Coordinates of C-alpha atoms and ligand atoms in Angstrom, one line a residue:
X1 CA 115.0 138.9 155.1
X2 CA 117.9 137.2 154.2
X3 CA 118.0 137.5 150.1
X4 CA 117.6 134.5 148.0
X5 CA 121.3 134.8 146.1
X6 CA 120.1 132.0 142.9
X7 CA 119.9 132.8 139.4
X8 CA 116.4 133.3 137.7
X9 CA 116.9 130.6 134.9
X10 CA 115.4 131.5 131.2
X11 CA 115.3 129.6 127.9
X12 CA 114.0 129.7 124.1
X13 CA 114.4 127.6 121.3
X14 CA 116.5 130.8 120.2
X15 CA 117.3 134.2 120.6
X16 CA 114.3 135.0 120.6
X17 CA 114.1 134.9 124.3
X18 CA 116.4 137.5 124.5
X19 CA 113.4 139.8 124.1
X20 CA 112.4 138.6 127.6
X21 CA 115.6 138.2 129.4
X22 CA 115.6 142.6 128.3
X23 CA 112.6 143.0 130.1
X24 CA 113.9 140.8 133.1
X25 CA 117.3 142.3 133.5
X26 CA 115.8 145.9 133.1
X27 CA 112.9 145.0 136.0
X28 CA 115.2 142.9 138.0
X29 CA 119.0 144.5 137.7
X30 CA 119.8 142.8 140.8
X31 CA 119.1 139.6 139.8
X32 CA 121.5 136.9 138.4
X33 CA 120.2 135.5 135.3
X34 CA 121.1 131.7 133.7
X35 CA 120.2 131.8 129.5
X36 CA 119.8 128.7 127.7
X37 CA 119.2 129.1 123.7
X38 CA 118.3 125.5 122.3
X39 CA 119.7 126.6 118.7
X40 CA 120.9 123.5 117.2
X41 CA 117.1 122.7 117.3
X42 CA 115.8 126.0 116.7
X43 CA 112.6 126.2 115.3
X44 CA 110.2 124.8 117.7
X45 CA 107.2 126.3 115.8
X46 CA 107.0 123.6 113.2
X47 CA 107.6 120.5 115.8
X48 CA 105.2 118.3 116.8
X49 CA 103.8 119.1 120.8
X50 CA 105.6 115.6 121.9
X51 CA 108.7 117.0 120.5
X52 CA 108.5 120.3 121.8
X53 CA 107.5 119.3 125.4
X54 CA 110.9 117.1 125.6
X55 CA 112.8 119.4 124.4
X56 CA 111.1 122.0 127.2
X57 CA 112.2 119.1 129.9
X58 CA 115.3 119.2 128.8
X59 CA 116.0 122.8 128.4
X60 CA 113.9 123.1 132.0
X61 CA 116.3 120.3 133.9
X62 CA 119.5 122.1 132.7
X63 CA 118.4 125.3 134.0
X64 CA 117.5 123.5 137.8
X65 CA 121.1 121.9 137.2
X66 CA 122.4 125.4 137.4
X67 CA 120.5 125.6 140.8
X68 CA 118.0 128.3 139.7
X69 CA 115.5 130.1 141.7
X70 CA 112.5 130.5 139.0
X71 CA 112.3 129.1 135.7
X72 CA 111.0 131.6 132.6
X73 CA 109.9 129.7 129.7
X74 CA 110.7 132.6 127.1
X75 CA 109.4 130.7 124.4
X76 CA 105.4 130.5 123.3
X77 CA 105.7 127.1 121.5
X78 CA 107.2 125.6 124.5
X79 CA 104.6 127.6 126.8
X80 CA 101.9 126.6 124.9
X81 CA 102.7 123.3 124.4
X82 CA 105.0 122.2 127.6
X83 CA 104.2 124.7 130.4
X84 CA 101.5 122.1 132.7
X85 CA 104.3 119.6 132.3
X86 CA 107.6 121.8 133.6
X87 CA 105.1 122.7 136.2
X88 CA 104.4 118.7 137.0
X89 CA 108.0 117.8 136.6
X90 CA 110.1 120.7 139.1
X91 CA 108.6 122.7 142.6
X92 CA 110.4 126.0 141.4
X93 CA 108.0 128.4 139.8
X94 CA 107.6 128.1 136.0
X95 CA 106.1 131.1 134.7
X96 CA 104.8 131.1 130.7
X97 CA 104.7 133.8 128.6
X98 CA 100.8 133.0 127.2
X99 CA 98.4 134.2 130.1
X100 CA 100.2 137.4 130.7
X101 CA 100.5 138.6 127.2
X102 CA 96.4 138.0 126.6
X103 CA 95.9 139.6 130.2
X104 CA 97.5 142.7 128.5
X105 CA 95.7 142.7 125.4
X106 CA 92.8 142.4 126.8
X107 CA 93.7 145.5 129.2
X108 CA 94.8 147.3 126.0
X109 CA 92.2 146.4 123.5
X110 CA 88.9 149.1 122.8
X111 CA 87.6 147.5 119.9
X112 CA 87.8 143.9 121.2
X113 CA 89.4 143.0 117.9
X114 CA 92.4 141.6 119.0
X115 CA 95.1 140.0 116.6
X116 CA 97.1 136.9 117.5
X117 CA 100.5 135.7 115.9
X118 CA 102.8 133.1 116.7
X119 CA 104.1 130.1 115.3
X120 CA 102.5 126.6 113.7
X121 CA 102.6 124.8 116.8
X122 CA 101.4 128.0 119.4
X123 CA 98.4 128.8 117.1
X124 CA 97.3 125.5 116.7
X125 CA 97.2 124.8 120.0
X126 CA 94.4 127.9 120.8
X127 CA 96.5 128.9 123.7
X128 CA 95.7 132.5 123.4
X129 CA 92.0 132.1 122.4
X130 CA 91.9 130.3 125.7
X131 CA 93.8 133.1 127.8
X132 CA 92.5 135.7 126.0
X133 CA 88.8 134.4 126.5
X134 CA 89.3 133.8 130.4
X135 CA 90.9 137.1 130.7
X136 CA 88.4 139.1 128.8
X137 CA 85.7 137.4 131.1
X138 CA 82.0 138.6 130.6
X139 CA 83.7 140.8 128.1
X140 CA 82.8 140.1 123.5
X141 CA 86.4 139.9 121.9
X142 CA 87.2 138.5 118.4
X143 CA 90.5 137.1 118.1
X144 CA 92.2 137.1 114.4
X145 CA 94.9 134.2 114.6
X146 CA 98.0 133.7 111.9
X147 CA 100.7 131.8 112.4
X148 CA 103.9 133.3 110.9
X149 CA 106.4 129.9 110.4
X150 CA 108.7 132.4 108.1
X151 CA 109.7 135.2 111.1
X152 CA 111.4 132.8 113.3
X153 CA 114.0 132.0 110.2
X154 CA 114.6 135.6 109.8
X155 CA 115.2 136.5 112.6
X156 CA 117.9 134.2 113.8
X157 CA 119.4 135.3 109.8
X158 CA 119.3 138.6 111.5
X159 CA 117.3 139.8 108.6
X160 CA 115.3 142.5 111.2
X161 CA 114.4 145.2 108.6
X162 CA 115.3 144.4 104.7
X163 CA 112.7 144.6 101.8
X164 CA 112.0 140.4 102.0
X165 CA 110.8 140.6 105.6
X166 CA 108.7 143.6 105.1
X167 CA 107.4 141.8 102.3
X168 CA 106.7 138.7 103.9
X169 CA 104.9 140.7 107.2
X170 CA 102.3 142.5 104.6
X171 CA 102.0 138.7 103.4
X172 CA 100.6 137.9 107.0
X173 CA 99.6 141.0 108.5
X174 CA 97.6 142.2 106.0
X175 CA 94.0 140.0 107.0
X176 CA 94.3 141.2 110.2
X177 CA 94.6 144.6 109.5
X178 CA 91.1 144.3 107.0
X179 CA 89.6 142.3 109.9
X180 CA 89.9 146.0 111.9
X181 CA 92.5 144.7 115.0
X182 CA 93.2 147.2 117.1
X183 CA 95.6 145.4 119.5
X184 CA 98.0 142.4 118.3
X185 CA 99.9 140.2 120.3
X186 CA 103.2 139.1 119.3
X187 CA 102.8 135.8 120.4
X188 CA 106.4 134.8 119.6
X189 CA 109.4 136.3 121.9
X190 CA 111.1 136.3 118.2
X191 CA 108.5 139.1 117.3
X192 CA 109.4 142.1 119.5
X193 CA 112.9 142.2 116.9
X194 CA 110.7 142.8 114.2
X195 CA 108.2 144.8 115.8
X196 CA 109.3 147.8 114.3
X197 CA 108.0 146.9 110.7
X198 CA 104.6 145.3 112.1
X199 CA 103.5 148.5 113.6
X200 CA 104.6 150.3 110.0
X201 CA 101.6 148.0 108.9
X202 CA 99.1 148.4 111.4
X203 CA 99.7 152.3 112.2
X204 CA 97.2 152.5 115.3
X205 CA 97.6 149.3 116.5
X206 CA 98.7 148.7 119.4
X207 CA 101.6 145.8 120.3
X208 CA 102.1 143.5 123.1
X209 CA 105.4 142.3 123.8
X210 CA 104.9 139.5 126.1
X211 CA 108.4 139.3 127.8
X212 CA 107.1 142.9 129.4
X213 CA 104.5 141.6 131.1
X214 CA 105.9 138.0 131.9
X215 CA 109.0 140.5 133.5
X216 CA 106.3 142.2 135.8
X217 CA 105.1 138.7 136.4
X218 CA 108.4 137.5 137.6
X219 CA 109.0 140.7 139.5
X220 CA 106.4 140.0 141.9
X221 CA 107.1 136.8 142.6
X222 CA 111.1 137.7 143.4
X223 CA 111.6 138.7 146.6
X224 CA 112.7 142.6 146.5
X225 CA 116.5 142.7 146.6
X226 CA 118.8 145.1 148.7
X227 CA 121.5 145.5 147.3
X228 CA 120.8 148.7 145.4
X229 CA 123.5 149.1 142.5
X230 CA 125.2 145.7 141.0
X231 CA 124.8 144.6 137.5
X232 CA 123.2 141.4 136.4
X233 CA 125.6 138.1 136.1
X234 CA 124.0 136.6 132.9
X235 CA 125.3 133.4 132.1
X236 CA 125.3 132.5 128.0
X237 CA 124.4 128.9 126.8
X238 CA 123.7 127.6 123.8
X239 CA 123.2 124.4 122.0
X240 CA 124.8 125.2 119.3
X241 CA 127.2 128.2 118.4
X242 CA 125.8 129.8 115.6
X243 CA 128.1 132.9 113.8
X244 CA 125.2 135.4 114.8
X245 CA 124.3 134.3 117.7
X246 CA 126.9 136.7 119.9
X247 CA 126.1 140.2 118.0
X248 CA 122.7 140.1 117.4
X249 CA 122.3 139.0 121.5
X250 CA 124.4 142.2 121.9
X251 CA 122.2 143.9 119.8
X252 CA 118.8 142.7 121.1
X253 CA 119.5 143.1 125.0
X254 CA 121.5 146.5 124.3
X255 CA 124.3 145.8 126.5
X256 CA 127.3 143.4 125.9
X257 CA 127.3 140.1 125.9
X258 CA 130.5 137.4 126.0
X259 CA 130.6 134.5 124.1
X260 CA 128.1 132.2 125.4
X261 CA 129.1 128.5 125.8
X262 CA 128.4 125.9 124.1
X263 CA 126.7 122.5 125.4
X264 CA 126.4 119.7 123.2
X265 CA 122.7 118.2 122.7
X266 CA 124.3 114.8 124.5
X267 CA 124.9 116.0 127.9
X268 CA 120.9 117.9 127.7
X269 CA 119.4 115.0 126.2
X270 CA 120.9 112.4 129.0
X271 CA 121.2 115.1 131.8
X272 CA 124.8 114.9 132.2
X273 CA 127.5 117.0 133.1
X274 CA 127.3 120.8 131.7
Ligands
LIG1 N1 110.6 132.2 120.2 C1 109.7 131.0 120.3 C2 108.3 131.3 120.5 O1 108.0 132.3 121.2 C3 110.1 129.9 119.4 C4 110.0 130.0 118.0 C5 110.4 128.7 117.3 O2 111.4 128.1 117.7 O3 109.8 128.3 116.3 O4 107.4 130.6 120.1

């Protein structure tokens, strides 16, 4: 079968969706991969759903402009609030990152205390208490929810392990670890950076990084590839060029990565030229 040669097209508000891509481009090294970082309006966590579901559309019709074969919403605010509408609007697949993270949590969990953080906008929305209850079934769970507004900003600072973020994670991870989780979902792709100092607070706990399992998602729904031993193409955008942006993408996906390039907000917003 003849091998279907278009990118797999990903996007965040961020870099936080580099967390997935990882998982993607370690899955799928055959695969050519299209990044789009929306971070001139990075956060999405704190927008309202109207907001966050145009700028999903956008972010979506730029990928399909670069002729992708599968779109990855790396993003939990845009998957919670936007995914039914991506999935009305193109005929590619659009997978979330939601339903496959509280599959795995509720594969993982023993207690059936399970934890939940993500942003404002993804926790409001009971997403996960949704997924979470379908996957679990006939099964009793108790989901502990927080959003965490403050990690996003930190992480894009690059501020992964100093004294103010582990200060501000006992801030927010300390009522779930009373409440006796035994399983929390990072239900942010921004989380996995800071994953590290989380589990220092819940020792025992297990974590799901949902860009692993949306990566497994998107695995089987790729054809499987021939050719045996190229490396990824992964094409860099961004909205905005922040100073950071190039190391700490280094840094998160562990191999390097050229400067991406910029596209301005005007050619997204009216779906003009790239
Ligand atoms: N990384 C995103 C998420 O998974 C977005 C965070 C934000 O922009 O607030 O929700």
């Amino acid at each position: 079968m003849q091998r279907d040669q278009r990118p797999i097209g990903v996007f965040d508000s961020g870099i936080g969706g580099l967390t997935v891509l990882r998982h993607l481009i370690e899955l799928m090294p055959e695969e050519d991969f299209v990044y789009l970082g929306d971070t001139a309006r990075v956060p999405y966590g704190n927008k309202s759903a109207e907001t966050v579901r145009l700028y999903a559309s956008q972010c979506a019709e730029f990928l399909v402009r670069h002729n992708v074969k599968m779109i990855v919403v790396a993003c939990n605010t845009a998957s919670a609030l936007a995914l039914e509408v991506l999935r009305r609007q193109h005929t590619i697949p659009v997978l979330g990152v939601i339903e496959p993270a509280a599959a795995e949590a509720v594969r993982r969990t023993r207690s059936g205390s399970i934890g939940v953080i993500g942003t404002r906008a993804t926790i409001n929305s009971e997403s996960y208490e949704k997924a979470i209850k379908d996957a679990a079934d006939d099964r009793v769970v108790s989901i502990h929810s927080r959003p965490c507004p403050l990690f996003v900003p930190l992480v894009e600072e690059g501020w992964i392990d100093t004294p103010a973020t582990r200060l501000i994670a006992e801030e927010y991870v300390r009522p779930l670890r009373e409440a006796g989780i035994d399983t929390l979902v990072l239900g942010c792709t921004h989380y996995p950076i800071i994953a590290p100092v989380l589990g220092q607070l819940l020792p025992g706990a297990s974590l799901v990084d949902c860009g692993e399992c949306t990566a497994r998602q998107a695995k089987a729904l790729v054809e499987p590839t021939q050719s045996g031993n190229r490396s990824p193409r992964v094409s860099m955008y961004v909205t905005d060029n922040t100073p950071a942006f190039t190391s700490l993408a280094s840094t998160f996906l562990g191999r390097r990565v050229d400067e991406p390039v910029r596209v301005s907000l005007d050619s997204i917003q009216s779906g003009g030229p790239r």
